[in-house]
N, CA and C of each residue as an Amber inpcrd file, in Angstrom:
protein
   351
  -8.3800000  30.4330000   2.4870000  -7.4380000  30.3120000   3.5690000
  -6.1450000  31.0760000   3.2480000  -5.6820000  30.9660000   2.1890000
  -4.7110000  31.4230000   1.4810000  -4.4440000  33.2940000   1.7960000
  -6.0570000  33.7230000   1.4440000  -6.1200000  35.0490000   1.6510000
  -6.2150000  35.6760000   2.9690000  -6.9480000  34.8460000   4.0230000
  -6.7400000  35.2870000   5.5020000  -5.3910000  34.9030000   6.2360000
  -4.5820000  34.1560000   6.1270000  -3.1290000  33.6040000   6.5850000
  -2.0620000  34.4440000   5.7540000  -2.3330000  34.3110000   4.3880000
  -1.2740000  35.3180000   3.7810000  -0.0640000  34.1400000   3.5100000
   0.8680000  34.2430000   1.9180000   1.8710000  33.2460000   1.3030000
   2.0670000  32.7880000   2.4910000   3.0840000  33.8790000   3.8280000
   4.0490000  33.3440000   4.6350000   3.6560000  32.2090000   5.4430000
   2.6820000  32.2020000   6.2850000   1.8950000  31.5110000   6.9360000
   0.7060000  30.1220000   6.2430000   0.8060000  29.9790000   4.7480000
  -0.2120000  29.5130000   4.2580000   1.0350000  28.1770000   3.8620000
   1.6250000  28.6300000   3.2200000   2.3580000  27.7920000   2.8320000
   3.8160000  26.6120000   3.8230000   3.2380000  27.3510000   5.3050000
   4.1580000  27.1600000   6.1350000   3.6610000  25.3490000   6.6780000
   2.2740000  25.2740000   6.8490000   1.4690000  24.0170000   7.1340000
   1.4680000  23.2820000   5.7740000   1.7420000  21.9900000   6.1490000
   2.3600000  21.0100000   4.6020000   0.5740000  20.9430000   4.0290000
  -0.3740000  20.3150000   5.3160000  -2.0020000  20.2260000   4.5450000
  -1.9080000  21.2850000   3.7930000  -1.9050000  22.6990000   4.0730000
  -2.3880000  23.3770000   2.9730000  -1.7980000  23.6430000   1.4410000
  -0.6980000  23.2000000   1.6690000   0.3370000  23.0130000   0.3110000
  -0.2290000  21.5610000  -0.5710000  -0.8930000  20.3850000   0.2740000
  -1.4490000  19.2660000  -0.2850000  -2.8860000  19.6140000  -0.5060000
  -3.3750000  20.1340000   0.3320000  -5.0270000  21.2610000  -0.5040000
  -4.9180000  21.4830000  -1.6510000  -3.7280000  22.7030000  -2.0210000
  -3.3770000  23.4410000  -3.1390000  -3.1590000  22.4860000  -4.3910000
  -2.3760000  21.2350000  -3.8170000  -1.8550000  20.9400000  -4.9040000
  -3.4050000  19.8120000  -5.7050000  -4.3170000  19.4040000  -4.3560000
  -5.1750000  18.5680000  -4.6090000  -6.3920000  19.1820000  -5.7960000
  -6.5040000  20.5320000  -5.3230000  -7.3110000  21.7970000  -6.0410000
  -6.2960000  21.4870000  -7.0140000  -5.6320000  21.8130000  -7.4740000
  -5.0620000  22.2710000  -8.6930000  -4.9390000  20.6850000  -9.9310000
  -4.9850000  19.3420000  -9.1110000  -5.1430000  18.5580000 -10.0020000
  -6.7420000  18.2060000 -10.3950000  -7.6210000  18.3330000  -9.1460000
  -8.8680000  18.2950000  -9.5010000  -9.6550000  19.3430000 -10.6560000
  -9.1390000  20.7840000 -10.5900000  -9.0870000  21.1770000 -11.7940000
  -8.9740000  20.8940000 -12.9060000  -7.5640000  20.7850000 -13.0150000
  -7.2760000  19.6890000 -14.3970000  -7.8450000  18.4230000 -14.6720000
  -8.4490000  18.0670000 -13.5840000  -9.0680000  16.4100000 -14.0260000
 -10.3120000  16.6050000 -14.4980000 -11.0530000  17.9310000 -14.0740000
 -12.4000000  18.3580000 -14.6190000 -12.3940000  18.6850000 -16.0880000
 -10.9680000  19.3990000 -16.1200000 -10.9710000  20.2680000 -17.8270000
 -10.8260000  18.5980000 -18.3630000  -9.9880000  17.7320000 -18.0850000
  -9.4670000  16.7000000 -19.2210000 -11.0090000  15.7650000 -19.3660000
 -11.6950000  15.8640000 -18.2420000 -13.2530000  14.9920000 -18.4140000
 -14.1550000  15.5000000 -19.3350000 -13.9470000  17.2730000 -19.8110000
 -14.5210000  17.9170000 -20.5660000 -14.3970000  17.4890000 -21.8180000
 -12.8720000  17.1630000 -21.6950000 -13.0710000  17.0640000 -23.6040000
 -13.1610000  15.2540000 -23.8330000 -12.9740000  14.4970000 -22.7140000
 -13.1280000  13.2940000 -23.0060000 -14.4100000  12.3880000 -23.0120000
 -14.8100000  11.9040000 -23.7190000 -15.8420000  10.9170000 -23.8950000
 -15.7330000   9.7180000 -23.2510000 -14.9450000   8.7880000 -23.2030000
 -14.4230000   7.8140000 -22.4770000 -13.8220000   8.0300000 -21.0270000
 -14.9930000   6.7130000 -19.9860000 -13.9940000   7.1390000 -18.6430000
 -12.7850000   6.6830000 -18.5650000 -12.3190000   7.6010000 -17.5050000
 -10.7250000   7.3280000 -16.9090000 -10.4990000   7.2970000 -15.4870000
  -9.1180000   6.8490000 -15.8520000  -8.3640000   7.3330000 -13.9590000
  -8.8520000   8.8750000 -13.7350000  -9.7700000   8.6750000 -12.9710000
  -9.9790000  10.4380000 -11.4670000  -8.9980000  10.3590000 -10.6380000
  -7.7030000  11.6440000 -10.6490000  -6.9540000  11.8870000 -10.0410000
  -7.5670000  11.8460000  -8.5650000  -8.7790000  12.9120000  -8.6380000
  -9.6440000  13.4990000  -7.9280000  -9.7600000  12.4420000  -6.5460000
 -10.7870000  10.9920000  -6.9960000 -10.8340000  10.2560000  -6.0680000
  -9.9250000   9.5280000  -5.0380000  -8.5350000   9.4630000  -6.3290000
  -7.3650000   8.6850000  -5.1290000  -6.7900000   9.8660000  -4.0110000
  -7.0550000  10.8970000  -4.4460000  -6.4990000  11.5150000  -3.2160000
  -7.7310000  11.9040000  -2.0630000  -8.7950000  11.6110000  -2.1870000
  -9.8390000  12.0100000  -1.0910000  -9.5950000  11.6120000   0.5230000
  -9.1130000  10.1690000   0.1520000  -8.5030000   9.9580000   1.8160000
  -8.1190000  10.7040000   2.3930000  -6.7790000  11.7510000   1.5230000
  -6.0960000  12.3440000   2.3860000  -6.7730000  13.5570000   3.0180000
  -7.5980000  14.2370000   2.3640000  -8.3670000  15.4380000   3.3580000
  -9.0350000  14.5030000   4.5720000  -9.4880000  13.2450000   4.0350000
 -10.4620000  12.9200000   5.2580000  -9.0130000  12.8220000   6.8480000
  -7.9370000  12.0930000   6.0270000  -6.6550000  12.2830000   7.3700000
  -6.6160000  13.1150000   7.6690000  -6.3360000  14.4800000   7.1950000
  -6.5200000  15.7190000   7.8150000  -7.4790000  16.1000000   8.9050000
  -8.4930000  16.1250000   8.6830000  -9.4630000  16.4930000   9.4690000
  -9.6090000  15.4360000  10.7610000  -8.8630000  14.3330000  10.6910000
  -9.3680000  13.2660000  12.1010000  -7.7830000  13.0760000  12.4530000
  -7.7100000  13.4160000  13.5790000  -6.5180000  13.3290000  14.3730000
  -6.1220000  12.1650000  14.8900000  -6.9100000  11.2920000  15.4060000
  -7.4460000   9.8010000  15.9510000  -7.1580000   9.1800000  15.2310000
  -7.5170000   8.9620000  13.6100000  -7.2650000   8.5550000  12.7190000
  -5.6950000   8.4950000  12.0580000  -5.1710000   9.4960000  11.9520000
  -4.0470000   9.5550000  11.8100000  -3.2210000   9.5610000  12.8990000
  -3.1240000   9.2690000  14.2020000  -2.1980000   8.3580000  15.0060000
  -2.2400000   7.5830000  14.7560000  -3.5660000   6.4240000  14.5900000
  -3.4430000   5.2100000  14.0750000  -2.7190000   4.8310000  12.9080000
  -2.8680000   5.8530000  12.0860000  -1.6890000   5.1220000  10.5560000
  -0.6380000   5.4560000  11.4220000  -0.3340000   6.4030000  11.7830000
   0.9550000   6.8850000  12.0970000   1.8010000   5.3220000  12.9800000
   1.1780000   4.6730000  14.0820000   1.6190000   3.6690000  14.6450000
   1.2140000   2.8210000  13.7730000   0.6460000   2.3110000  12.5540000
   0.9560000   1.5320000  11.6870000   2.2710000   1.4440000  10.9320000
   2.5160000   2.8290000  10.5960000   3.3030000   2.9950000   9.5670000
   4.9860000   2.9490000  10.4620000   4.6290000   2.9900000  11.8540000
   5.8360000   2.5660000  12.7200000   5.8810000   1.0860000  12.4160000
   4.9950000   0.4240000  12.6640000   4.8960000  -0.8170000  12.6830000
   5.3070000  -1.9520000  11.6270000   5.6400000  -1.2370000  10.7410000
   5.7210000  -1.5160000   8.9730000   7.1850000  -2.3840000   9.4710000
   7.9950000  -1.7540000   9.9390000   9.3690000  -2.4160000   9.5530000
   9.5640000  -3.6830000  10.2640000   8.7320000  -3.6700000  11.4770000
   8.7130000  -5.3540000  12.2560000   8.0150000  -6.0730000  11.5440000
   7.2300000  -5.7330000  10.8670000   5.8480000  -6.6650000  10.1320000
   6.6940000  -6.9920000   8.8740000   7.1960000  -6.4120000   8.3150000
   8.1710000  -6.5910000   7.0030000   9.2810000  -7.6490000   7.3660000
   9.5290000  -7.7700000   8.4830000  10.8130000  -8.7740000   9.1520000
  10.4190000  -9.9240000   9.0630000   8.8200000  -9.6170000   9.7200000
   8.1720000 -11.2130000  10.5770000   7.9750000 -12.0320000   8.8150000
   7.4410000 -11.0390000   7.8620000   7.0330000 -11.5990000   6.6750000
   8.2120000 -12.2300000   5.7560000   9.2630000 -11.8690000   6.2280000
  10.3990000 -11.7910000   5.5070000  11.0140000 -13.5000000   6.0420000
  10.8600000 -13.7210000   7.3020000  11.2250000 -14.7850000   7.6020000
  10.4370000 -16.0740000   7.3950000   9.2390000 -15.4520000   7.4640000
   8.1450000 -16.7920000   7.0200000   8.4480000 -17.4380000   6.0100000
   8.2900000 -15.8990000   4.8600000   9.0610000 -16.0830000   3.2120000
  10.4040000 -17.1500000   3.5490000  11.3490000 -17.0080000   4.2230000
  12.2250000 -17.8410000   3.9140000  12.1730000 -19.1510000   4.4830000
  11.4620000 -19.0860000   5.8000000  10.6680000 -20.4460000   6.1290000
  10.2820000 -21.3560000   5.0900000   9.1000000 -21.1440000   4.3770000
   8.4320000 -21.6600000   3.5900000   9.5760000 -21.9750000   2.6820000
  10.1850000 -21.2610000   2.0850000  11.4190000 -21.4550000   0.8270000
  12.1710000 -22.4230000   0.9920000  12.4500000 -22.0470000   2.0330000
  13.9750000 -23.3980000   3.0620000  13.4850000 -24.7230000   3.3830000
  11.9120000 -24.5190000   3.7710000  11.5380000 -25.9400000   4.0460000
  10.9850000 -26.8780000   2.8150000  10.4800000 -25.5910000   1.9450000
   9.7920000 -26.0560000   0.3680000  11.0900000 -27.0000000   0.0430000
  12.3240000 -26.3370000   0.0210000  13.5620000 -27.0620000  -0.6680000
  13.4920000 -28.2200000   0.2260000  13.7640000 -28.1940000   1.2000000
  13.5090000 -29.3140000   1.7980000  13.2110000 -30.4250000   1.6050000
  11.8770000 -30.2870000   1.8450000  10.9840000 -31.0790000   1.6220000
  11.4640000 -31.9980000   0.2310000  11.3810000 -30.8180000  -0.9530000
  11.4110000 -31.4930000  -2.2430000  12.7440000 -32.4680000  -2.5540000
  13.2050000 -32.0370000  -1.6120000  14.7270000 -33.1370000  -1.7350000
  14.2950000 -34.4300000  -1.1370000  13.9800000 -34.2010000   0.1660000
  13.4180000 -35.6480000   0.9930000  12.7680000 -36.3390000   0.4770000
  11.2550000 -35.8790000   0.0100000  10.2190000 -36.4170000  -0.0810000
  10.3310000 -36.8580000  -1.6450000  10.6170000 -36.4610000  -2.5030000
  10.4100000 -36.2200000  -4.0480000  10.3630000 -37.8530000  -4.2410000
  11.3350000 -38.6520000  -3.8810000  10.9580000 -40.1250000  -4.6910000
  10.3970000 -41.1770000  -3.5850000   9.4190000 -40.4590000  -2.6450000
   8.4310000 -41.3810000  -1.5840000   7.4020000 -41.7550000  -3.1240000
   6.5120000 -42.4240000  -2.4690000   5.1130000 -42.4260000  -3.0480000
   4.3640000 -41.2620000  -2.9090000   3.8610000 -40.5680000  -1.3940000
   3.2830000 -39.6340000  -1.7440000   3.9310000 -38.3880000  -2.0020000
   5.3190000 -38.6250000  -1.9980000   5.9740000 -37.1770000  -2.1170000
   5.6420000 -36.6590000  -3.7250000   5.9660000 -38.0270000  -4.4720000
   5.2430000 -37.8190000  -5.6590000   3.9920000 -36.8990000  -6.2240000
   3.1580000 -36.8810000  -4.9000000   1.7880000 -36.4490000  -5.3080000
   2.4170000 -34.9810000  -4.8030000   2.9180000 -34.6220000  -3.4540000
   2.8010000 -33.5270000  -3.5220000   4.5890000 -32.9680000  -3.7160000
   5.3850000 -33.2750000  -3.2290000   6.6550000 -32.5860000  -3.7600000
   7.4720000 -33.1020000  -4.7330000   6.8340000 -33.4780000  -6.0060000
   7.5860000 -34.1340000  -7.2060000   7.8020000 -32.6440000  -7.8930000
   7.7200000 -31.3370000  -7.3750000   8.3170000 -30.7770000  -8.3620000
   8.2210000 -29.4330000  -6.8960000   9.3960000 -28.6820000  -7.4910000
   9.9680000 -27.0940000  -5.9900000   8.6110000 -26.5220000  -6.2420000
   7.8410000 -26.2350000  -7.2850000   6.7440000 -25.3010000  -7.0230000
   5.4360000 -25.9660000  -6.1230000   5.3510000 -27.6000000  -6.8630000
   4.2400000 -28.2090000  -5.6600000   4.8790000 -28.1420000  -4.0000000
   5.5430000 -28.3250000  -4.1370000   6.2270000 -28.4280000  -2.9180000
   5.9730000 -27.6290000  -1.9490000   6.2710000 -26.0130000  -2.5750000
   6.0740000 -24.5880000  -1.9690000   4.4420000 -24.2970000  -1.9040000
   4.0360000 -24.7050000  -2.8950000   2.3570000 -24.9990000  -2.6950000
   1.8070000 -26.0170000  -1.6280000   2.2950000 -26.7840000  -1.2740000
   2.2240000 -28.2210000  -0.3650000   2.3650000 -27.3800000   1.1060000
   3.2400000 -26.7880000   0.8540000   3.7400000 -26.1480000   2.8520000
   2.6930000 -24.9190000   2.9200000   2.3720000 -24.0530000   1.7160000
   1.2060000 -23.1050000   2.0690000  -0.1130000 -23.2550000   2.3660000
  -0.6860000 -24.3570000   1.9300000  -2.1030000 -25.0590000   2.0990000
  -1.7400000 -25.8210000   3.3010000
């Protein structure tokens, strides 16, 4: 591709700069398998997704409106988190010298375990 597009044009599209760079570690991951006897981390495999994103357009809108989606989903999780925290304390104050608080909020970690189950 490199040779029919030419530097100016080759390097202008980010995929083909992440091609290049994917070729150039898969290389090296072949030479370092050569001299090694023992398996390892394959650079090779963690990046395969990304050609498959490349090639499906469909596919990558969908991350793409995921990866929009990240910062509301991070909020909603963020408040639960403090839900659970605020009420764990809670709880462990109220309940701690009932009878059954005993069983389950005699201590902040059962407690926080108690509101997740």
């Amino acid at each position: 591709k490199y040779y029919y597009l030419g530097s100016r044009y080759f390097f202008k599209d980010r995929w083909n700069v992440v091609r290049l760079i994917v070729l150039a570690l898969s290389i090296l991951d072949c030479l370092v398998a050569l001299g090694v006897d023992e398996p390892y981390f394959r650079v090779a495999r963690l990046v395969r997704p990304f050609f498959f994103l490349q090639e499906n357009r469909r596919l990558r809108a969908i991350l793409g409106s995921i990866v929009v989606m990240l910062p509301g989903i991070a909020d909603i999780s963020l408040l639960a988190a403090l839900f659970v925290i605020f009420f764990g304390f809670f709880g462990f104050l109220l309940f701690r010298d009932t009878e059954q608080g005993r069983r389950y909020f005699s201590t902040y970690d059962e407690s926080l375990l108690s509101l997740l189950i």
